[in-house]
Coordinates of C-alpha atoms in Angstrom, one line a residue:
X1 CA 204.6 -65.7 -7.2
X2 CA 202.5 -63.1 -9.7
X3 CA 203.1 -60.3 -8.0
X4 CA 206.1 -57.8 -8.7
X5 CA 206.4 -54.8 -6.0
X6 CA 207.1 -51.3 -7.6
X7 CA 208.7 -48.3 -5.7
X8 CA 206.9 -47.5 -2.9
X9 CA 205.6 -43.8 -2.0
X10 CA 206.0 -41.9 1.3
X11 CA 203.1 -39.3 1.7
X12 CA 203.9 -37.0 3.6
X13 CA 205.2 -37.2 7.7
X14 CA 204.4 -40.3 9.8
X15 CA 201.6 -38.7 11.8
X16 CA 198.3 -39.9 12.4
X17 CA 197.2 -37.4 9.7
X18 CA 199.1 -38.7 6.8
X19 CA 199.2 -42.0 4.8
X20 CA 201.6 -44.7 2.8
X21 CA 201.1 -45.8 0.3
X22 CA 202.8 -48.9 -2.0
X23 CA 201.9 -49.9 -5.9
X24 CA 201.7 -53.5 -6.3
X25 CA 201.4 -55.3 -10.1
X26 CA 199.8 -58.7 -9.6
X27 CA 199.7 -61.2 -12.3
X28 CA 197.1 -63.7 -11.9
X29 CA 194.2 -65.6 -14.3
X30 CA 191.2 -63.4 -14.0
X31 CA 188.8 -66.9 -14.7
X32 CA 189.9 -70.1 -15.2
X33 CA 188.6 -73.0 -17.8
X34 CA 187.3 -76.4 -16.5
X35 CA 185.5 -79.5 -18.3
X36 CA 182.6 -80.0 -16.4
X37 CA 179.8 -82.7 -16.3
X38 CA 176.9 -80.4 -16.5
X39 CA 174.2 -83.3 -16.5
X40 CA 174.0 -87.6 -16.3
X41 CA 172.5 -90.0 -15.9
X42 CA 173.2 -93.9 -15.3
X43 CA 169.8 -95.1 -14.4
X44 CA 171.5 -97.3 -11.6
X45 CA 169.2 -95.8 -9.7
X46 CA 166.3 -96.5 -11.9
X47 CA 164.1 -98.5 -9.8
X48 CA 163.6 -95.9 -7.2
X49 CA 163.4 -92.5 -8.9
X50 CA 161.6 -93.5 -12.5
X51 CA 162.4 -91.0 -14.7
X52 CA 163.8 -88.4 -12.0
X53 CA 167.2 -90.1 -11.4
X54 CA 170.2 -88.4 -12.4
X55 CA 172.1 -84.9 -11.6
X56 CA 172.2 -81.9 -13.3
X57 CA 168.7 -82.0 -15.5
X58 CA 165.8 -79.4 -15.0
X59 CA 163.1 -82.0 -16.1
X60 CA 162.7 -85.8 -15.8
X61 CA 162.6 -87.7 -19.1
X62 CA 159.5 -87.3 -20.7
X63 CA 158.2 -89.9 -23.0
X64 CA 156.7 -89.6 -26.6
X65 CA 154.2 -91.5 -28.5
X66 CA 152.6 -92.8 -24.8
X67 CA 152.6 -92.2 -21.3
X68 CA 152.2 -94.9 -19.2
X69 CA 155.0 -94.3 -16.9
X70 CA 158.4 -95.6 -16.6
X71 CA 158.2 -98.7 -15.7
X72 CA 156.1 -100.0 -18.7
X73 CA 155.4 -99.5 -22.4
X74 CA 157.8 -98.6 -25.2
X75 CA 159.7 -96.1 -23.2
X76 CA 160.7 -97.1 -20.1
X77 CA 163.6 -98.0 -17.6
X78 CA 165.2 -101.2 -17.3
X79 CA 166.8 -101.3 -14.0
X80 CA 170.1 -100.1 -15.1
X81 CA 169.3 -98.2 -18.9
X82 CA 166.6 -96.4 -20.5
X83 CA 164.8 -99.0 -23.0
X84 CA 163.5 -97.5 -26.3
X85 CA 161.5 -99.5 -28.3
X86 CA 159.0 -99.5 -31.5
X87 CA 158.1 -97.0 -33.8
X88 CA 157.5 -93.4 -33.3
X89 CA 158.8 -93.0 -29.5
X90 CA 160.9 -90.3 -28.1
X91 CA 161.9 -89.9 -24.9
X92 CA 163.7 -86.3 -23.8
X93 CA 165.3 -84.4 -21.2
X94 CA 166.3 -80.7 -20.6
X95 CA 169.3 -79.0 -18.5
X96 CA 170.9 -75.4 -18.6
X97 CA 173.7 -75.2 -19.9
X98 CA 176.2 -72.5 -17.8
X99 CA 176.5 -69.4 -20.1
X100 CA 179.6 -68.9 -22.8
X101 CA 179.9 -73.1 -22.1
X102 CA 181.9 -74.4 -24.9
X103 CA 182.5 -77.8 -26.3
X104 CA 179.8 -79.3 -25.3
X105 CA 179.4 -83.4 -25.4
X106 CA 176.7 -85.5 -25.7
X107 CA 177.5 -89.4 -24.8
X108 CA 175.8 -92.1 -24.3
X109 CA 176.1 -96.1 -24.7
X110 CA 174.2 -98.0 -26.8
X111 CA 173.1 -101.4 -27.6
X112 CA 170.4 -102.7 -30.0
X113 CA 167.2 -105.1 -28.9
X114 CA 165.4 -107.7 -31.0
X115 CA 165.7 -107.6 -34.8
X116 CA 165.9 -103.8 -36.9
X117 CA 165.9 -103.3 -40.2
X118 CA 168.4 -101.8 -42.3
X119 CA 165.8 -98.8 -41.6
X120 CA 165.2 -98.4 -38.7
X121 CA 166.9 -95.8 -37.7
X122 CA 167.8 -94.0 -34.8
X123 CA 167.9 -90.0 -34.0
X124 CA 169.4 -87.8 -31.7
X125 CA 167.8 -84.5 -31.3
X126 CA 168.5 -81.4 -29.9
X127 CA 166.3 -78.2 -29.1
X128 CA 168.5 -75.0 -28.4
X129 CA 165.0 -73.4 -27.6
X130 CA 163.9 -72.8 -31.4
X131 CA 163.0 -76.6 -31.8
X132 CA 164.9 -79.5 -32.5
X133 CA 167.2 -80.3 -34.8
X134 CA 168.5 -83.9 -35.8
X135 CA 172.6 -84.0 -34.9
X136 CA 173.2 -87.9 -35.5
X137 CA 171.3 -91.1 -36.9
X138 CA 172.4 -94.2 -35.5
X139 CA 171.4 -97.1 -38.2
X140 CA 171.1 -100.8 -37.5
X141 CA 174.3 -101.6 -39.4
X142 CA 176.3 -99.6 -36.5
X143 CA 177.5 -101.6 -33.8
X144 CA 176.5 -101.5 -30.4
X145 CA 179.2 -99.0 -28.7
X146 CA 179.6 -95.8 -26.7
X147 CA 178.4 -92.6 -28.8
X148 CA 179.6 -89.1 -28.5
X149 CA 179.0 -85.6 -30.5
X150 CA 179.8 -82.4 -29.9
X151 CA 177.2 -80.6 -30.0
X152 CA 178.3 -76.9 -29.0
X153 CA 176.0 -75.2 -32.5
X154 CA 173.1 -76.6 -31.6
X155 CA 173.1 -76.3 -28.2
X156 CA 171.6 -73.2 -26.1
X157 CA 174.9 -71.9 -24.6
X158 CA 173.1 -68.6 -23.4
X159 CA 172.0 -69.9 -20.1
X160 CA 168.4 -71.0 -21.9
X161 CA 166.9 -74.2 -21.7
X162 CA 168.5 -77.1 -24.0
X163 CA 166.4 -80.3 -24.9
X164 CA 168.4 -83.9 -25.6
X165 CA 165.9 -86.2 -27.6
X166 CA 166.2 -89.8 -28.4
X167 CA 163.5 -90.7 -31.4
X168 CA 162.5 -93.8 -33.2
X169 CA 159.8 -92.0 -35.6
X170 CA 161.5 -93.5 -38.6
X171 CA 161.3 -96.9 -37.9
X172 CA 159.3 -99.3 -39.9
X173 CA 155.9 -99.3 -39.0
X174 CA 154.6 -101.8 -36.6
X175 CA 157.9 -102.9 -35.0
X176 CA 157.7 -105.5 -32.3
X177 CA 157.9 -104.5 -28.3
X178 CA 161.6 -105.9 -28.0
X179 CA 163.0 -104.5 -31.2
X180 CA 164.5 -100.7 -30.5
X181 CA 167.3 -99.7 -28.4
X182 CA 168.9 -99.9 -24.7
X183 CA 170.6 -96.7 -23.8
X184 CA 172.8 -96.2 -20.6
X185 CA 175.3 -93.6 -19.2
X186 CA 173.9 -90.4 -20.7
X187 CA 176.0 -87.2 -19.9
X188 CA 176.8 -84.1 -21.2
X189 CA 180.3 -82.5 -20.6
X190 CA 181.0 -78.8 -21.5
X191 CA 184.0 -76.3 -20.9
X192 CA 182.9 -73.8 -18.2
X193 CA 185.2 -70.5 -17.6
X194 CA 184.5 -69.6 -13.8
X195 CA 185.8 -65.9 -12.8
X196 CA 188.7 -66.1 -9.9
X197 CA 188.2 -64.1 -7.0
X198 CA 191.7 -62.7 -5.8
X199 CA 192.5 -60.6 -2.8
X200 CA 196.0 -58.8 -2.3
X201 CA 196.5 -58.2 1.2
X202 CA 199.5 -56.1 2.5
X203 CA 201.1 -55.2 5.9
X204 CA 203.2 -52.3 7.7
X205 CA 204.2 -53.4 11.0
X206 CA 203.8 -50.0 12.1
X207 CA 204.6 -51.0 16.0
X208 CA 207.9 -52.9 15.0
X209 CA 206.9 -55.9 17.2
X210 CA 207.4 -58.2 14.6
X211 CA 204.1 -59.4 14.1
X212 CA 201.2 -58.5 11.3
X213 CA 198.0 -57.3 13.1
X214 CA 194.9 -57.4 11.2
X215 CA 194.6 -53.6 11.9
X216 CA 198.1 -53.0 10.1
X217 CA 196.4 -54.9 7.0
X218 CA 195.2 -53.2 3.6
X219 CA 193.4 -55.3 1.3
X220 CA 192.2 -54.9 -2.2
X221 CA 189.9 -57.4 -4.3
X222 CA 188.8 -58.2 -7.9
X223 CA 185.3 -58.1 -6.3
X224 CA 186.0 -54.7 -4.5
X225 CA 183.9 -51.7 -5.9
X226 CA 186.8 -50.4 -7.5
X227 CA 188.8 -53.9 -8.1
X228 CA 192.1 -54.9 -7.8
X229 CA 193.7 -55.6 -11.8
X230 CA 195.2 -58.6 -12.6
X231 CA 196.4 -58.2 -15.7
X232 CA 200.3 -58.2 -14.9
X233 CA 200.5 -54.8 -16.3
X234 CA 198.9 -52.0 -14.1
X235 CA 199.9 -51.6 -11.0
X236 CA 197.2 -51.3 -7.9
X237 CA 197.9 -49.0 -4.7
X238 CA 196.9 -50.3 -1.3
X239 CA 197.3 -46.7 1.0
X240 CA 197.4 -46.8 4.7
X241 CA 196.0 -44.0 6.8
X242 CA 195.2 -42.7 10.5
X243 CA 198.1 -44.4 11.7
X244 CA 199.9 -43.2 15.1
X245 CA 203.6 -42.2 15.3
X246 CA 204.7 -45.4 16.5
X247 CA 207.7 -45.0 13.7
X248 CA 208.8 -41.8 14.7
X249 CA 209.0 -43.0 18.0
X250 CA 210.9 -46.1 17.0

């Protein structure tokens, strides 16, 4: 299947100074398209790694507006979630993202702590390299639920660094240590094209015993210095040489 066999050429006489030759037209995807997690984070794990846990990221969180660790203050983890709370805290993470990514997703669960005012608001940031930009404000009238955004523009899809922030710098002033935000089950999701390797291989049983020995093999590759085409459309010559008489003996 995706591969059509045109007429075959004879070069010359079947001595061990001449060659065969066949042109073969192969049809086949030259990269396919996946949606892959690219980073997450679920802070089950939280007790035992602090920040760290995860897979995927190229830093730990990092915490804004203190730094007293993870497992106290403002910003910290809860055992199972990250815990925002107060005014003017951040807490973000980098990853690369593969090159030529598309659609990428930011998600995340929320739920909201203590008592917010209409606002206290929210932010999700991202920083592409150039600094961050604000994507999404979650306000206190939203109900606690899973959050996603695509968030492809303002994302560094070059194979640079990218930068997800959580921020609380415009809540009121002065807000209490359990009023904020838990979040839980952070990921980001993008479409990654992968190139396909493919490799034609053909045989001549050039002994007539039935049987395809690796020195009866040709074999071209899309990774070959001059590489095998895919494209359905040109056709791709494997040429065997420096084999003995065995058919004119036959």
């Amino acid at each position: 299947e995706g591969v059509t066999f045109t007429e075959g050429t004879t070069i010359g006489s079947p001595d061990a100074d001449d060659s065969y030759s066949v042109e073969v037209i192969v049809n086949a995807p030259g990269s396919v398209t996946t949606n892959t997690t690219v980073a997450e984070d679920d802070f089950d794990d939280a007790a035992a790694s602090g920040f760290a846990g995860g897979t995927g990221w190229s830093t730990d969180w990092i915490e804004g507006g203190e730094s007293d660790g993870s497992g106290t203050g403002d910003v910290r983890e809860n055992t199972t979630f990250l815990r925002i709370t107060d005014n003017n805290r951040t807490a973000d993470r980098s990853l690369t993202i593969p090159s030529g990514a598309t659609n990428v997703v930011l998600s995340f669960d929320f739920s909201q702590l203590g008592t917010l005012n209409d606002n206290d608001e929210f932010d999700i940031e991202v920083d592409d390299g150039s600094g961050f930009t604000r994507v999404a404000t979650i306000e206190p009238s939203t109900a606690s639920s899973p959050f996603s955004l695509d968030i492809t523009s303002d994302a560094n899809t070059s194979g640079g660094t990218t930068t997800i922030r959580f921020n609380t710098d415009r809540f009121r002033n002065n807000r209490g240590d359990d009023d904020g935000y838990e979040i839980d089950n952070v990921k980001i999701t993008a479409d990654v094209t992968t190139p396909v390797d493919t490799t034609l291989v053909g045989w001549i049983d050039f002994d007539r015993d039935g049987v395809f020995d690796a020195d009866e093999a040709q074999t071209l590759s899309t990774t070959d210095t001059v590489p095998l085409v895919t494209d359905g459309t040109t056709p791709n010559t494997l040429t065997w040489t420096g084999f003995n008489n065995d058919l004119d003996d036959n």
